[in-house]
Coordinates of C-alpha atoms in Angstrom, one line a residue:
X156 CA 0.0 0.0 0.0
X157 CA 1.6 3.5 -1.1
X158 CA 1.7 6.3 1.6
X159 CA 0.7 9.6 1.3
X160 CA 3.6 12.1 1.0
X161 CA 3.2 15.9 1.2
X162 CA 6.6 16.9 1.1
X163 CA 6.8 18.8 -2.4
X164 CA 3.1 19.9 -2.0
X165 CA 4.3 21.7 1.0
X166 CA 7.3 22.8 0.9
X167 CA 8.2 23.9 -3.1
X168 CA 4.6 24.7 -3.6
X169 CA 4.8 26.7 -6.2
X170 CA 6.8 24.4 -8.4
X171 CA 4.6 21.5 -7.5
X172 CA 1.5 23.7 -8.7
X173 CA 2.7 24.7 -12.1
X174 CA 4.2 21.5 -12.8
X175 CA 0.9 19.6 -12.0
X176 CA -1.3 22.1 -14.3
X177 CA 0.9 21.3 -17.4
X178 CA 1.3 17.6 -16.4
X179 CA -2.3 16.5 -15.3
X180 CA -3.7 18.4 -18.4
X181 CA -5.4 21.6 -17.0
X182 CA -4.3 24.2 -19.0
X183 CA -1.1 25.1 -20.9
X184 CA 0.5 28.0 -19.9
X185 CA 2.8 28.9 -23.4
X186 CA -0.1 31.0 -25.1
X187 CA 2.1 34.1 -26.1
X188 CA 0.0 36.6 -24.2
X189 CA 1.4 36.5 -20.7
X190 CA -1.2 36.2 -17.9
X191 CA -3.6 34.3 -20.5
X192 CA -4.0 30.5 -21.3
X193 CA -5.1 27.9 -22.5
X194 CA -7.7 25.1 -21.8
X195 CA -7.2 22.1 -21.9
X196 CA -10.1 19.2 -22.7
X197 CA -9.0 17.0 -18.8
X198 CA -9.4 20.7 -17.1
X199 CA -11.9 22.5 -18.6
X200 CA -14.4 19.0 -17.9
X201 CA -13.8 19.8 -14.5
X202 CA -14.3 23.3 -14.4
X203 CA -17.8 22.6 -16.1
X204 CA -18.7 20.7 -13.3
X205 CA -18.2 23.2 -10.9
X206 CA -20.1 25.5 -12.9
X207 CA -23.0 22.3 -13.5
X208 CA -23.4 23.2 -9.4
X209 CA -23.6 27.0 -9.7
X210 CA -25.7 27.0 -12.6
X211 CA -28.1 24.6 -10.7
X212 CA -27.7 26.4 -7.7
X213 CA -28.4 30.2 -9.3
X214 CA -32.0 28.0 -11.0
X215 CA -32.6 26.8 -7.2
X216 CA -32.7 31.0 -5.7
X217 CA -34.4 32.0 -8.6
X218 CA -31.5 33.9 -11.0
X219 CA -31.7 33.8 -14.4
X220 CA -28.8 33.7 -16.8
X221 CA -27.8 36.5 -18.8
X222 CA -24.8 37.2 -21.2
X223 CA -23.2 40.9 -21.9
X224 CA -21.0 42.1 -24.5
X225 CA -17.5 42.4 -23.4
X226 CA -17.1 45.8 -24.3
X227 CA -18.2 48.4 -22.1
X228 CA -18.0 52.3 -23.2
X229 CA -16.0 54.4 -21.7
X230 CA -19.0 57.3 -21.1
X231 CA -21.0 54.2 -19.3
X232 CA -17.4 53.2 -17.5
X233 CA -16.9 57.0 -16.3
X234 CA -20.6 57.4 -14.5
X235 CA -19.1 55.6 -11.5
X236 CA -16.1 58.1 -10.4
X237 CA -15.5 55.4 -7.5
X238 CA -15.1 52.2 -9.6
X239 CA -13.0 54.0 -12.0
X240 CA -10.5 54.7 -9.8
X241 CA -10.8 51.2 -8.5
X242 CA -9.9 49.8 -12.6
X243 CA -8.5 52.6 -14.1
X244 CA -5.1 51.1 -14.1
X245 CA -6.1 47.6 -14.7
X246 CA -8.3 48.3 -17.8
X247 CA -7.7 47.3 -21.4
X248 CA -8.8 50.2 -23.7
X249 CA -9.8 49.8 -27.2
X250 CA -9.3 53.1 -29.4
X251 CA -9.0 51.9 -32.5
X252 CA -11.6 50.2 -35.5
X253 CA -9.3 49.2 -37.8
X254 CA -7.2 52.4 -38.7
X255 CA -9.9 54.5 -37.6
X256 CA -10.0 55.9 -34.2
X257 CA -12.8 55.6 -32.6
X258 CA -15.4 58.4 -31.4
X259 CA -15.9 56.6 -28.1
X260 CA -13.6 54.4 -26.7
X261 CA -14.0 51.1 -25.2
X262 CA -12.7 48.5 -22.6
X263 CA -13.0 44.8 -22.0
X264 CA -15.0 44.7 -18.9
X265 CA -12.5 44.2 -15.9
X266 CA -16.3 43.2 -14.2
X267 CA -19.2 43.9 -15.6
X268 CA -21.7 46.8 -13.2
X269 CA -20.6 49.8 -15.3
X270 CA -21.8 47.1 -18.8
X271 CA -25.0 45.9 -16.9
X272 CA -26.7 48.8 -14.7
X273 CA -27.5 51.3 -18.0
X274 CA -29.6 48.3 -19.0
X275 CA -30.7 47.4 -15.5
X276 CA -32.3 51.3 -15.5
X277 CA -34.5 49.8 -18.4
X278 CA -35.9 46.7 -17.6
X279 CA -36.6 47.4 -14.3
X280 CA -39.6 50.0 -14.1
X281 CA -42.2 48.7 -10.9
X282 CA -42.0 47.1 -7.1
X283 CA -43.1 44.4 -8.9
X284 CA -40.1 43.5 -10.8
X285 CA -37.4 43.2 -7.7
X286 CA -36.6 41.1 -6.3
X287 CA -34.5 41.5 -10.0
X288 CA -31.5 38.9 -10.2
X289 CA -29.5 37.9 -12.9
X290 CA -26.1 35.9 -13.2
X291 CA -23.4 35.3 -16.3
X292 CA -20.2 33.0 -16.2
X293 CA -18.3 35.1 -19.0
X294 CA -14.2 36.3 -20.0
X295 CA -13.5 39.5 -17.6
X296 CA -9.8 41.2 -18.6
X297 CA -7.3 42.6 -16.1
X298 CA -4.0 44.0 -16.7
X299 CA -2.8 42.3 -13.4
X300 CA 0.7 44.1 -12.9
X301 CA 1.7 41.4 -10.5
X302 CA 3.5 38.3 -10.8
X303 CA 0.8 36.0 -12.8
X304 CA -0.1 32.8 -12.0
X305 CA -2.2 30.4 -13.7
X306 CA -5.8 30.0 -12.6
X307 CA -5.0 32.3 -9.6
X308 CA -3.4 36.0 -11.2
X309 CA -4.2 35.9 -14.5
X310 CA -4.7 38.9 -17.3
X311 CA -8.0 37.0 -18.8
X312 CA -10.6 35.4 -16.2
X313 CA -11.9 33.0 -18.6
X314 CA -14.6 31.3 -16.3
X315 CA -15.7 34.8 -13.9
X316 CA -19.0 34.3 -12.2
X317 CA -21.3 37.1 -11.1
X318 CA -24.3 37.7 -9.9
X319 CA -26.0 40.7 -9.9
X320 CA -29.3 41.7 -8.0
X321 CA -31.3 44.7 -7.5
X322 CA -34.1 45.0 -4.2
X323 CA -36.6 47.2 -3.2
X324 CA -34.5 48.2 0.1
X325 CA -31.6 47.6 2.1
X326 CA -33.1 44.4 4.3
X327 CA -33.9 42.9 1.1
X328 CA -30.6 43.2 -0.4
X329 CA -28.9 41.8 3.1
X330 CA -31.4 39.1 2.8
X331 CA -29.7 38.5 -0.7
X332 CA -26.2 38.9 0.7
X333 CA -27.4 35.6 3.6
X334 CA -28.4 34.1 0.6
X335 CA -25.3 34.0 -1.6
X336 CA -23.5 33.0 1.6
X337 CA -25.7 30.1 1.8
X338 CA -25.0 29.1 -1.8
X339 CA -21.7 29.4 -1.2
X340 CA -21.7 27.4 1.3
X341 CA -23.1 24.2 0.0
X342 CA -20.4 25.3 -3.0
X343 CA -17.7 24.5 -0.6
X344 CA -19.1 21.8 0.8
X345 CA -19.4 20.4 -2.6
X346 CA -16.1 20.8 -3.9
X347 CA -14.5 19.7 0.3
X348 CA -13.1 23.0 0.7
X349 CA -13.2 24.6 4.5
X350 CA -13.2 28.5 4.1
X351 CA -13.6 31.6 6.3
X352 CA -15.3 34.6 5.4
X353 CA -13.8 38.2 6.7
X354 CA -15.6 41.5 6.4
X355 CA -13.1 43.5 4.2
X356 CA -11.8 47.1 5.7
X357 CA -13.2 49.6 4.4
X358 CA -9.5 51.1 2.7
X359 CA -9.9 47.0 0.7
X360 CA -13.4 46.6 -0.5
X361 CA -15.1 46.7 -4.0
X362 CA -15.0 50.0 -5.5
X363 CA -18.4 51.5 -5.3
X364 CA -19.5 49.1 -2.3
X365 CA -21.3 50.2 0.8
X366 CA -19.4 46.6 2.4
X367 CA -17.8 43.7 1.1
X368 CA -17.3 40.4 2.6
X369 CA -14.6 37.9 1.4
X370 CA -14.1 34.2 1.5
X371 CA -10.3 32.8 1.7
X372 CA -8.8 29.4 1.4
X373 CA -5.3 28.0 3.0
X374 CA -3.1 27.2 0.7
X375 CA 0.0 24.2 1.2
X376 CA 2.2 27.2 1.8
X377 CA 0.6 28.7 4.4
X378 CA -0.9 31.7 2.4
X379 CA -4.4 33.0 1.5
X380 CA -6.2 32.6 -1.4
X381 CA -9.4 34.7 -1.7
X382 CA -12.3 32.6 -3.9
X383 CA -15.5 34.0 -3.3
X384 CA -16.9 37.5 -2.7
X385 CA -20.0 39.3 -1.9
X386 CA -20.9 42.9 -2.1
X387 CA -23.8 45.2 -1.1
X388 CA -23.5 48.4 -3.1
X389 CA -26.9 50.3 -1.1
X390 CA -27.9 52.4 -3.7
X391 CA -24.1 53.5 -4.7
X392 CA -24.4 52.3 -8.4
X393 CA -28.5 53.0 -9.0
X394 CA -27.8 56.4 -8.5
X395 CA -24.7 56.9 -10.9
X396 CA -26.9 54.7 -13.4
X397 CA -30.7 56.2 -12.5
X398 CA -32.1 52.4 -11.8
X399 CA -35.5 53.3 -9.9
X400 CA -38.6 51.1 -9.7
X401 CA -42.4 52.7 -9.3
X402 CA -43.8 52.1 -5.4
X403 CA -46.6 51.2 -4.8
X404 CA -47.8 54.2 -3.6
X405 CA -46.6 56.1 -6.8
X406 CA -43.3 57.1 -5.7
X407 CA -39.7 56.9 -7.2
X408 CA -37.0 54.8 -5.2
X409 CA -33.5 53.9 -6.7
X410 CA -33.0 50.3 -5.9
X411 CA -30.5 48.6 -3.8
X412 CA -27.8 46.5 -5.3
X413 CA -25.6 43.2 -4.7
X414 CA -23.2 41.3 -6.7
X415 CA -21.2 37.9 -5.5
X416 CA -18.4 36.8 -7.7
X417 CA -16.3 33.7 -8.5
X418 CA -14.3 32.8 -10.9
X419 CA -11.4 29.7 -11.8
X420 CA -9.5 30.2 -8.6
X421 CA -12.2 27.5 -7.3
X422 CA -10.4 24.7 -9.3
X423 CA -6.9 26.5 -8.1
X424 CA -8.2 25.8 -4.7
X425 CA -9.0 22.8 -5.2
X426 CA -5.8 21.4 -7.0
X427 CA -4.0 23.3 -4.6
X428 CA -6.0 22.3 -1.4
X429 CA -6.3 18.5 -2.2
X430 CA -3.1 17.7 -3.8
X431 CA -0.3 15.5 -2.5
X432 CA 3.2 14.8 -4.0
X433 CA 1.7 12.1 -6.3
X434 CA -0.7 14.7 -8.1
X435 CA -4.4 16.0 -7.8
X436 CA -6.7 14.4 -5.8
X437 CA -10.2 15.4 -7.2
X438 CA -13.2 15.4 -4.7
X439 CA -15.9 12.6 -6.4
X440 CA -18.3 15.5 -6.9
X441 CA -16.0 17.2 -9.8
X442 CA -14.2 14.5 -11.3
X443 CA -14.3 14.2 -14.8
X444 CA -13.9 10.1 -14.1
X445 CA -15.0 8.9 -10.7
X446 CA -13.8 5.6 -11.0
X447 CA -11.2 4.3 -13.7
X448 CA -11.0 0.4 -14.2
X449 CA -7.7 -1.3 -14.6
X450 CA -7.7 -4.7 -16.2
X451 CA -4.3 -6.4 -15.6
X452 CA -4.1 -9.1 -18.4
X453 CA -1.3 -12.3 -17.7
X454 CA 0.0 -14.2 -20.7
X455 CA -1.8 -18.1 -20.9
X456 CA -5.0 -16.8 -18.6
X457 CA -7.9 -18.8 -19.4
X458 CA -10.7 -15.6 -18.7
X459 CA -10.8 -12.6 -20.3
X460 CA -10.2 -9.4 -18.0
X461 CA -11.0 -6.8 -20.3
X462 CA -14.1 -8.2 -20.6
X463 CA -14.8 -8.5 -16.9
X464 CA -13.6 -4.9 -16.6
X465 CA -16.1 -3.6 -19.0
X466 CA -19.3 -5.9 -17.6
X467 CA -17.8 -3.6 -14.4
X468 CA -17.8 -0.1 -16.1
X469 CA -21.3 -1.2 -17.9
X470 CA -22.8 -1.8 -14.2
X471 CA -21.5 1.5 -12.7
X472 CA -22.7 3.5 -15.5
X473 CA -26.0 2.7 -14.8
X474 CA -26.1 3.5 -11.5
X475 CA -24.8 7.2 -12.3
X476 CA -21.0 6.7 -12.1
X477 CA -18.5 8.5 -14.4
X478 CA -16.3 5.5 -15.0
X479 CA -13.5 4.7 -17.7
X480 CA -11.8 1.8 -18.4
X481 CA -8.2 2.1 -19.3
X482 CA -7.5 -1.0 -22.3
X483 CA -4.0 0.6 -23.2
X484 CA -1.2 -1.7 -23.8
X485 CA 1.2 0.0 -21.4
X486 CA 2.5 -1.5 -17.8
X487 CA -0.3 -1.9 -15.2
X488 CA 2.3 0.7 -13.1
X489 CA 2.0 3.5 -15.5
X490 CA -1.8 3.7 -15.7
X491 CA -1.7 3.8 -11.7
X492 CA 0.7 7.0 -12.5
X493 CA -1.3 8.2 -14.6
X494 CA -4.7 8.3 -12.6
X495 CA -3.2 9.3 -9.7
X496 CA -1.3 12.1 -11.3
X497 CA -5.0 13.4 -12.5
X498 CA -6.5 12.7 -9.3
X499 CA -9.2 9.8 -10.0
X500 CA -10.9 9.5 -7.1
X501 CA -11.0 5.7 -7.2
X502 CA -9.1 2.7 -9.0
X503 CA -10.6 -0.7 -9.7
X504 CA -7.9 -3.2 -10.3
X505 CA -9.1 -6.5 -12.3
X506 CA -6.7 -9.5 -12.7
X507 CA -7.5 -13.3 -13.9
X508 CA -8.0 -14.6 -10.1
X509 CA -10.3 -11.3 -9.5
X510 CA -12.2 -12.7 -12.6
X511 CA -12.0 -16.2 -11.3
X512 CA -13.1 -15.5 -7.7
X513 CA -15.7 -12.7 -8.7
X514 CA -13.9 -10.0 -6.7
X515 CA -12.1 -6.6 -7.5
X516 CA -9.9 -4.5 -5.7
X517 CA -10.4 -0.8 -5.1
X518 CA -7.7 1.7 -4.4
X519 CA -8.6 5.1 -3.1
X520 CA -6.7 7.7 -4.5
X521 CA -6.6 9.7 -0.9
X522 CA -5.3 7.2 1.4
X523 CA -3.5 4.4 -1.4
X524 CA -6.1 2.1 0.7
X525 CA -6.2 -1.0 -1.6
X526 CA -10.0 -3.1 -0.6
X527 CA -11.2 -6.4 -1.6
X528 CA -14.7 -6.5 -3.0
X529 CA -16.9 -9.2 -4.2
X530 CA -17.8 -9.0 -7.5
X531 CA -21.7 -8.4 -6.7
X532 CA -21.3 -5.4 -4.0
X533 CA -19.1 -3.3 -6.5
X534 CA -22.1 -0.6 -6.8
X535 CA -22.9 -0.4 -3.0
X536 CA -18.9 -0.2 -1.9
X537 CA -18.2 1.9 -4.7
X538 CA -21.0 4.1 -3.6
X539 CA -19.9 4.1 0.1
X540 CA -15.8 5.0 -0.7
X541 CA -16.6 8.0 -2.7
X542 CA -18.9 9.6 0.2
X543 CA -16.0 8.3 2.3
X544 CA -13.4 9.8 0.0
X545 CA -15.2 13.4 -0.2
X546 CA -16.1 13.4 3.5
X547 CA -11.7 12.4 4.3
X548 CA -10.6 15.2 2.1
X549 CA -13.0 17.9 3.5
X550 CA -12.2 16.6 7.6
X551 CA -8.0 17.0 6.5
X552 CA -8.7 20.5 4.6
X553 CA -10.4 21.5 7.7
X554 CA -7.9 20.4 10.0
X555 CA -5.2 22.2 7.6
X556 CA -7.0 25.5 8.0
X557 CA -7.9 25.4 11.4
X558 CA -4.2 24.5 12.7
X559 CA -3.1 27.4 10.2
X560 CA -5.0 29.9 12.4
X561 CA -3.8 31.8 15.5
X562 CA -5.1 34.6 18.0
X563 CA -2.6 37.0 19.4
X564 CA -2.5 40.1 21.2
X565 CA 0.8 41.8 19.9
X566 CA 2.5 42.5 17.0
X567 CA 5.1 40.5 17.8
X568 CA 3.7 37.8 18.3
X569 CA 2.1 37.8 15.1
X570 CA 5.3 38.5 13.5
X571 CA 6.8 35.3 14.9
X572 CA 3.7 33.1 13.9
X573 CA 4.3 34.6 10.1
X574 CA 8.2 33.8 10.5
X575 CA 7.1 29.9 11.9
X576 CA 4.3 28.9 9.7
X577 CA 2.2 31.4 8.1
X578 CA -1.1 31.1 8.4
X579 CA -3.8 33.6 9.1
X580 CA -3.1 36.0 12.3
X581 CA -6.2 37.2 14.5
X582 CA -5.2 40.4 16.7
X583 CA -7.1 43.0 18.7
X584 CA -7.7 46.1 16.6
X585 CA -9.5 49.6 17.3
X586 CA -11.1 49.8 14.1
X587 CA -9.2 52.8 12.8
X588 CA -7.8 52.5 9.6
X589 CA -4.9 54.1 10.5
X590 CA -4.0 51.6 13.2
X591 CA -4.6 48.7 10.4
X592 CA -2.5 50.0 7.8
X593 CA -0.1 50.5 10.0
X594 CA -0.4 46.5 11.5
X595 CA -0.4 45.7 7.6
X596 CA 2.9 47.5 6.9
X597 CA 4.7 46.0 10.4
X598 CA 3.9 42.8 9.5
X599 CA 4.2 43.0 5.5
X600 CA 0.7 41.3 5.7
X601 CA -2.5 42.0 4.3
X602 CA -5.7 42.5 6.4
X603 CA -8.1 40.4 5.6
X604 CA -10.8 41.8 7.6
X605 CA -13.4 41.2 10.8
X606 CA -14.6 37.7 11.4
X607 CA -18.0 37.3 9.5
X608 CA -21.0 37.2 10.7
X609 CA -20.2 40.0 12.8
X610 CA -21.2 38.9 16.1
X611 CA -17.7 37.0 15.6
X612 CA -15.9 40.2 15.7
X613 CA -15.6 41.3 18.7
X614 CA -12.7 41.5 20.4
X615 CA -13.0 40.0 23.7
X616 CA -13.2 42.5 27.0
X617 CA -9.9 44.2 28.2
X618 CA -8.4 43.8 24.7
X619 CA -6.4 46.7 23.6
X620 CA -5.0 47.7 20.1
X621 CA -1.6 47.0 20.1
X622 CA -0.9 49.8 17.9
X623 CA -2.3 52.7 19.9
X624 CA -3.1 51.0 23.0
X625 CA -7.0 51.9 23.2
X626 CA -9.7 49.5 23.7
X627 CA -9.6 47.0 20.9
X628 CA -13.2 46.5 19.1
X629 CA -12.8 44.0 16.8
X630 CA -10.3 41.0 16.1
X631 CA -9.0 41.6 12.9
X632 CA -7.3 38.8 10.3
X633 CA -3.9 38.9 8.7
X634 CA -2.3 36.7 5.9
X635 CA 0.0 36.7 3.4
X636 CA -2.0 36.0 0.0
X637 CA -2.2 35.4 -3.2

């Protein structure tokens, strides 16, 4: 039975990352646009199946899909002084129509409120068409100055999710906001990934937003990496962009606005958060194959394995597996190399005494457990290893993240849990921003926010700001990230 070794995984993460992408088939980075790549057929199957659940989880709240142009004038882009200055060095401007210059320039949307609210201020007319919510899964372009990354910093979001909503007041909106946590939620859940969510100070959230809120991730290298966010704007964008609806007592209200976003960093998280020094290790829920058979052939057998493996395959299909069985004439060691490198959940190995005794043997692709199993409980056992494969790989994420976070009451004690291990740092704070940005610069750390919900963040009695020394109101969170 192989062991599971982290050793790569945690310690030269970063080669271990961009090494598995290119190897396991998930994108190739050599496009000759820096910042923007390719997808590949093994990767993009699995992103697809993330979206499946987002798609199906937008139906179940009652969004419909929509789909924007990518190019957003600039006299729509410059109605929102706040978000400009938020993009305006991130934006890709498009002056030219073939020789011509144009009268009006444009941008690829770096996100899309400035494209969508000058229509929003058209379809929606009456109290009785909010609750108003629409999503789109689209290309959003950012000239990300930073070092790039593939899947994580890129210049071309190629799979960005964002819904946008518009209510006929401020409880309804925060109702939304409980409700895209709830979504992603059972996201998470779905894809095994333990997360926190931090209130985001007010020098770090979305440009144009009354309050963001942001979900992060540990990473094997002890930073964070942010893959979900949510937003309530009030009424900052209807009023740059006129959206009012009719009362019902005649009157003219602008409306008020979220948005929650996602984008490819999900599958980064996951690659990243799962992962082991023998490849990916997908969670059953988003793998492309669930279960890939093995038949093991031996010169002079007397039964035919292939054809065991397939009567296999055959029965798992109809029960709802994704299941492939792997008839190439190579060694019996490389396939196992090769599934585990891609991060099948589960292996079925077939040989001639399997076939003979009516067995099989499983091997899970998170623990290199190797089972017997009779030939005629294959559905029920395959069944029961998945659940028990998902359930092992969200129970060591969590126990990752939560030994990855630490509460402290001085700086330098924060300092020396950033030197150790990394992690996320939870320290008293006043509240004042200049006390934060001053916490961020001592410990060349980013602050990640307040605990969410915000009964969490509280700092506990007697507390004081280590900064300035006054009475600490909140525990605020620190990490190095990505």
């Amino acid at each position: 039975m192989g062991k599971v070794k982290r050793e790569k995984w945690s310690n030269e993460f970063s080669e271990w990352y961009n090494e598995l992408l290119e190897t396991a088939g998930i994108i190739d980075k050599r496009y000759p646009v820096k910042g923007m790549n390719v997808w590949l057929p093994y990767g993009l199957k699995i992103m697809r199946n993330i979206e499946a659940f987002i798609r199906a989880e937008m139906n179940r709240t009652g969004h419909e899909e929509v789909l924007f142009p990518a190019l957003i004038p600039e006299t729509e882009f410059q109605k929102e002084a706040e978000h400009i200055k938020g993009f305006e060095d991130e934006v890709y401007w498009v002056t030219h129509a073939g020789l011509d210059p144009l009268d009006v320039r444009l941008i690829l949307r770096p996100t899309s409120e400035t494209a969508m609210y000058s229509m929003f201020s058209l379809w929606i007319r009456s109290h009785a068409d909010l609750p108003f919510k629409v999503y789109q899964i689209v290309n959003v372009y950012r000239y990300e100055t930073k070092h790039t990354r593939p899947l994580i910093r890129v210049r071309e979001i190629s799979r960005f999710f964002e819904a946008h909503t518009a209510h006929v007041d401020f409880e309804d909106a925060e109702r939304q906001i409980k409700e895209d946590l709830e979504i992603f939620d059972r996201l998470a859940k779905f894809l095994a990934l333990p997360y926190i969510i931090s209130k985001r100070p007010d020098w770090d959230k979305f440009p144009g937003a009354f309050y963001s809120l942001g979900a992060e991730i540990m990473m094997p290298d002890g930073r964070t990496l942010q893959i979900g966010t949510m937003h309530n704007y009030k009424q900052n964008f209807a009023k740059a962009y006129n959206i009012q609806y009719e009362t019902e007592t005649g009157d003219h209200e602008f409306v008020h606005q979220t948005t929650f976003g996602m984008s490819e960093r999900l599958l980064a998280a996951v690659i990243a958060v799962h992962g082991d020094d023998s490849g990916m290790v997908l969670p059953p829920t988003i793998a492309p194959i669930q279960v890939v058979i093995v038949p093991i052939p031996k010169k002079d057998a007397s039964v035919d394995v292939f054809a065991y493996a397939r009567e296999i395959a055959e029965e798992l299909r109809k029960a709802g597996f994704r299941v492939h069985v792997d008839e190439r004439d190579i060694r019996p060691g490389r396939k196992y190399y090769d599934w585990e490198l891609k991060g099948v959940p589960l292996r079925i190995e077939v040989g001639p005494r399997d076939v003979e005794g009516r067995k099989a043997v499983l091997a899970r692709r998170d623990t290199f457990e190797k089972i017997p199993v009779e030939r005629d409980a294959i559905v029920e056992e395959v069944k029961k290893t998945l659940d028990a494969i998902h359930e092992n790989l969200y129970n060591r994420a969590k126990g990752f993240l939560e030994s990855h976070i630490k509460r402290v009451d001085t700086i330098e004690e924060a300092k020396a849990v950033f030197e150790d291990r990394r992690g996320i740092v939870e320290i008293p704070w006043c509240g004042d921003e200049e006390c934060g940005l001053k916490m961020e610069e001592e410990l060349d750390a980013k602050m990640l926010g307040t605990p969410y919900p915000e009964e969490k963040a509280k700092a506990p009695e007697g507390k004081k700001c280590p900064v300035c020394g006054r009475e600490a109101k909140f525990i605020a969170r620190f990490a190095r990230t990505y």
